[in-house]
XYZ file of C-alpha atoms in Angstrom:
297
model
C 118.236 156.200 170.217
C 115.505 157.939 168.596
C 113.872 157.562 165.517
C 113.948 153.240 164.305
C 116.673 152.495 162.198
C 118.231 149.596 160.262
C 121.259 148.127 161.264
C 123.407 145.880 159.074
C 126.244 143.900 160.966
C 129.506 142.616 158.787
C 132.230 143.178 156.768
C 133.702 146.572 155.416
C 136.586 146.934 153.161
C 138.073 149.038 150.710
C 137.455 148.111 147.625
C 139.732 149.307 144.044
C 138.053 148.220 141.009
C 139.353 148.762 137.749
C 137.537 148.662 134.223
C 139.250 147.173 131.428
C 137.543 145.991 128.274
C 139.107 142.505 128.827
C 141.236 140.464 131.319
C 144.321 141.901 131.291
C 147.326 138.869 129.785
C 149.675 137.701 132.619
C 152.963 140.293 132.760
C 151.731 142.857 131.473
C 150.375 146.670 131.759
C 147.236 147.551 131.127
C 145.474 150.972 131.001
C 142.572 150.909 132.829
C 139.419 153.094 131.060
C 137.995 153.822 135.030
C 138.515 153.644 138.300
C 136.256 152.736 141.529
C 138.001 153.511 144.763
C 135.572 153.246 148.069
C 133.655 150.820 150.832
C 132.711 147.404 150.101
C 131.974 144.655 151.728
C 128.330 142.650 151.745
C 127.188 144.800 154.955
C 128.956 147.570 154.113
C 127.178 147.447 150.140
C 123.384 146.714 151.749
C 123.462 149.670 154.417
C 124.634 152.069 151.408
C 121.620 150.832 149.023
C 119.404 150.889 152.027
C 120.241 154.841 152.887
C 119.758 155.512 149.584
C 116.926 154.230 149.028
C 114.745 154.739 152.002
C 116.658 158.578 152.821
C 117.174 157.070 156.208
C 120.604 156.737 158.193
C 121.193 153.442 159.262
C 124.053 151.939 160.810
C 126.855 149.396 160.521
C 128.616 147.543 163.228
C 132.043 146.511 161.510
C 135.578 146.726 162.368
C 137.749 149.572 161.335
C 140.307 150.975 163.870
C 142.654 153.488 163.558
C 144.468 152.372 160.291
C 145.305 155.565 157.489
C 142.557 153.154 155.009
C 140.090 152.789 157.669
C 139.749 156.509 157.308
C 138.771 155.978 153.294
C 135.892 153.738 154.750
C 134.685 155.642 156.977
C 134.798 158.744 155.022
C 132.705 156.785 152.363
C 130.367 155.359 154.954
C 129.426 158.870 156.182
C 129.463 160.730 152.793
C 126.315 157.903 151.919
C 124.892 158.271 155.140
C 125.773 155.480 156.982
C 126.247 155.745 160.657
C 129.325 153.452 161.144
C 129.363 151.447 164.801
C 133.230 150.302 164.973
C 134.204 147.166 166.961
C 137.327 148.009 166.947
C 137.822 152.002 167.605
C 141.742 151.403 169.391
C 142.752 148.798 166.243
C 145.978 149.820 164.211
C 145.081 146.941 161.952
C 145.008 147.238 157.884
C 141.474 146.946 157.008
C 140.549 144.367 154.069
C 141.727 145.878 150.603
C 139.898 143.722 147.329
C 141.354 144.699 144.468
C 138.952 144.189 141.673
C 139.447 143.815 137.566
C 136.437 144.773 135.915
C 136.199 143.129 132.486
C 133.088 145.323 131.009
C 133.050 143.583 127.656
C 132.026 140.145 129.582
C 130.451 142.044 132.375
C 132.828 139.419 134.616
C 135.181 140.475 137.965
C 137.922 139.366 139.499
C 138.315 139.554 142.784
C 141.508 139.226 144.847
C 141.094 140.559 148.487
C 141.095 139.546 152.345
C 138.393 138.670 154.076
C 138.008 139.894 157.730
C 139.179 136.537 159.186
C 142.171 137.750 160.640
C 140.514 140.594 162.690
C 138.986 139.379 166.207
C 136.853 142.366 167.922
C 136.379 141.380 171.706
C 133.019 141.376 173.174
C 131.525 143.716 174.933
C 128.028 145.500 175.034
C 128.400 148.399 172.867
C 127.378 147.276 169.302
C 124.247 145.433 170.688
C 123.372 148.851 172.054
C 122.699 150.031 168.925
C 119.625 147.424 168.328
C 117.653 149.652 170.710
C 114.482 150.839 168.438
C 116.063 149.049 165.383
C 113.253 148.193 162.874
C 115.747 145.371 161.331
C 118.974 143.839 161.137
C 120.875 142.400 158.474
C 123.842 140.033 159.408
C 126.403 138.850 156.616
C 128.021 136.244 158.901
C 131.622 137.655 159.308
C 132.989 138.638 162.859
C 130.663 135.530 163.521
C 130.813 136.069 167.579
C 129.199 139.236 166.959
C 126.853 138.292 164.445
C 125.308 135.801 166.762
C 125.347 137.862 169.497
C 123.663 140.392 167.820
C 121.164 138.011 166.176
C 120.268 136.375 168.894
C 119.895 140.065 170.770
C 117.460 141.300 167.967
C 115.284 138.527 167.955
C 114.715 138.279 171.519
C 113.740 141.902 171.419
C 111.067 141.000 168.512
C 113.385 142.870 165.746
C 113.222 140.881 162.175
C 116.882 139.628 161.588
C 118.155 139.199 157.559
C 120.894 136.688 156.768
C 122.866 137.254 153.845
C 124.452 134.154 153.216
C 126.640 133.745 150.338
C 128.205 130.712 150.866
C 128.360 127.539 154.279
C 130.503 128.646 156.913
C 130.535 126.873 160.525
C 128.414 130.149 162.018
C 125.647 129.632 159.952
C 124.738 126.781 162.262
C 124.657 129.380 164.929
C 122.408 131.903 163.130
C 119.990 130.455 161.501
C 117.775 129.952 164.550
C 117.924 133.556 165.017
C 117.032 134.303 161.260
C 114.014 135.191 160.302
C 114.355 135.274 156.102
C 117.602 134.103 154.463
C 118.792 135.543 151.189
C 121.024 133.066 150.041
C 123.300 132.586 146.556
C 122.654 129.728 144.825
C 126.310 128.132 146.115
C 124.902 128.316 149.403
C 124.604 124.548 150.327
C 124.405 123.221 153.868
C 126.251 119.838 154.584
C 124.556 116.824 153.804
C 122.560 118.515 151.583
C 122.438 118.026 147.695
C 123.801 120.849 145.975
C 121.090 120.188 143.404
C 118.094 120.448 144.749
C 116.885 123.783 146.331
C 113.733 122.065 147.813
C 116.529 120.382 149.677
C 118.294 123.803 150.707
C 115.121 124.919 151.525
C 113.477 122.031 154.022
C 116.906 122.381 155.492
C 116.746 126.046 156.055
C 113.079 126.197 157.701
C 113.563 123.122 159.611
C 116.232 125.422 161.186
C 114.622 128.569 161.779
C 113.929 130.957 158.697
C 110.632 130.873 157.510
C 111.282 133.021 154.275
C 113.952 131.930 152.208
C 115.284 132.685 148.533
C 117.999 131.596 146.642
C 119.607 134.402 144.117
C 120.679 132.512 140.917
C 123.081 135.373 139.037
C 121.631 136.099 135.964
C 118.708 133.864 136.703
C 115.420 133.505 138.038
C 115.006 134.183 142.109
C 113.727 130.912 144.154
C 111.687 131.247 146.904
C 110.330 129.534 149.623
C 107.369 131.014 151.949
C 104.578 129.500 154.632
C 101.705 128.954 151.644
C 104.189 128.070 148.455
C 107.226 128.309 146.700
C 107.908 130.016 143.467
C 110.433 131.760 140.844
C 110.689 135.730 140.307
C 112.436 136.406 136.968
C 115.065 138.549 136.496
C 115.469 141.616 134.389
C 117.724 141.530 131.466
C 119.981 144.317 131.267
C 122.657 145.357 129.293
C 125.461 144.138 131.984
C 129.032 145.428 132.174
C 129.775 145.227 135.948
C 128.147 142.775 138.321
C 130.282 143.921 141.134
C 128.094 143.978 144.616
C 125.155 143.476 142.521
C 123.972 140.790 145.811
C 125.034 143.066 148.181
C 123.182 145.785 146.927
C 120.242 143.637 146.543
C 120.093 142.494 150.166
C 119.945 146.260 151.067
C 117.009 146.995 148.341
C 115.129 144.012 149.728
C 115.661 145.371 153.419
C 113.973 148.642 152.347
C 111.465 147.314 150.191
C 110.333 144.404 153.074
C 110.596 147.217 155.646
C 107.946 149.331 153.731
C 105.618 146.629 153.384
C 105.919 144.975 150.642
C 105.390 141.070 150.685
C 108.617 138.472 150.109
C 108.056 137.939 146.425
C 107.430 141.647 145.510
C 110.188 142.572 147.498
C 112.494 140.268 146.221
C 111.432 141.029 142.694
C 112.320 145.174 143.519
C 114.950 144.385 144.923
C 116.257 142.201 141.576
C 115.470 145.237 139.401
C 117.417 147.629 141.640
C 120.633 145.115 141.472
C 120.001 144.604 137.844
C 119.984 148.381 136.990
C 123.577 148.663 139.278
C 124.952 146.302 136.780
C 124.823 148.811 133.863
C 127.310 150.969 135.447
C 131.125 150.565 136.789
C 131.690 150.413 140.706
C 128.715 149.878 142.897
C 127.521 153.923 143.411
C 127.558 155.076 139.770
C 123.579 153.552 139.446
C 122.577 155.640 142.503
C 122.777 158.936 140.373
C 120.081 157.395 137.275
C 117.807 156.105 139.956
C 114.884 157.786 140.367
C 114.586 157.707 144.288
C 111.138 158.665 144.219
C 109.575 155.763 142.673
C 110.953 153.205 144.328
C 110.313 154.485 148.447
């Protein structure tokens, strides 16, 4: 490989989000006021924001196949300049489909959709191949063999690995001694420790490997937890009428912001203002054309 690149390691799907003004009553039709039809997925979300944002190409080890829909994502993937790495390039199975009700005049979604559970890549050598001159990697947690394989991969070749960890699942206990900051959402709670208390969450999470850590509250203020002090980053208000990906894309904004430099808090609190702008607009690519690029590389 040539040039460094990121590489972001998870789950893709396709996502089809509708905006209504409100919820839709049970049994009943509803005329939707727009459509969002294209990739999703917390991997698949970050790597987008990230090529947009930095004008580089990174890639994506997921599982697609061969499936008619895996064509959609992939066709996405490359159109926003994502370089996807496929674990499973012989599969005829259905990618994950969320289907996604946008209620704009609460800025609320509801999600109904598959996660990628019931796909099982085999092993094999090819996606940790792609960590050769990585600069980072970001691992959501699903295909969880491969995330720790890759994990573990990038961090003994000195390459900083992310965690974007949304909520406890078994493989966390796996990664987080490869991890070197966690971005975690605020129901992100270990076992055995209080769901109250992120001082808790966060004695836990360095005692077990990440050194940086911050907790993403919604709407709310950032909490962070760094070698010298902990702290809050506020976030910006904005008129909100989709929050749909709005963590995802805020994982890949911190990657590029962290990769160019900037220290945890400052890049966390970019990173917020990039997610809070996506919120203002349906779908999670309609921001990307009232963002000026410029100021924010």
């Amino acid at each position: 490989m040539g040039s460094r690149r990121a590489v972001f390691a998870g789950l893709s799907t396709l996502d089809l989000a509708y905006a209504v003004d409100r919820y839709p009553a049970e049994d009943s039709k509803t005329q939707a006021a727009d459509l969002f039809l294209g990739a999703g997925g917390p991997a698949a979300n970050a790597a987008i924001t990230y090529a947009f944002l930095s004008g580089a190409n990174p890639a994506l080890v997921t599982a697609l196949g061969k499936h008619p829909l895996a064509e959609l994502i992939r066709g996405d993937l490359h159109q926003h300049g994502v370089t996807a790495v496929d674990l499973t390039p012989d599969g005829t199975q259905q990618p994950p489909v969320s289907s996604i009700i946008v209620a704009t005049g609460a800025a609320t979604r509801t999600i109904v959709s598959l996660d990628g559970s019931r796909i099982h890549p085999g092993l094999d050598d090819t996606a940790a191949d792609v960590l050769a001159g990585a600069s980072l990697l970001l691992v959501d947690g699903h295909y969880p063999d491969h995330a720790v394989r890759l994990a573990t991969a990038a961090r003994a070749a000195g390459v900083p690995v992310v965690l974007d960890a949304g909520r406890w699942r078994p493989v966390h206990a796996d990664l987080l001694p490869v991890v070197d900051i966690a971005v975690c959402s605020s129901v992100f709670v270990p076992p055995g420790v209080p769901a109250d208390s992120a001082d808790a969450v966060f004695d836990h999470l360095h005692a077990a490997g990440p050194q940086l850590v911050a907790i993403t509250g919604g709407g709310g203020p950032i909490r962070y937890s760094m070698p010298g002090g902990r702290g809050e980053i506020p976030v910006p208000v904005v008129p909100a009428i989709d929050t749909l990906g709005a963590g995802d894309i805020l994982h890949g904004a911190f990657c590029h912001f962290h990769e160019r430099g900037a220290d945890f808090p400052d890049a966390l609190r970019r990173a917020a203002a990039v997610a809070g702008a996506s919120c203002r607009f349906v779908g999670t690519r309609e921001w990307m054309r009232h963002h000026d690029t410029q100021s924010m590389r």
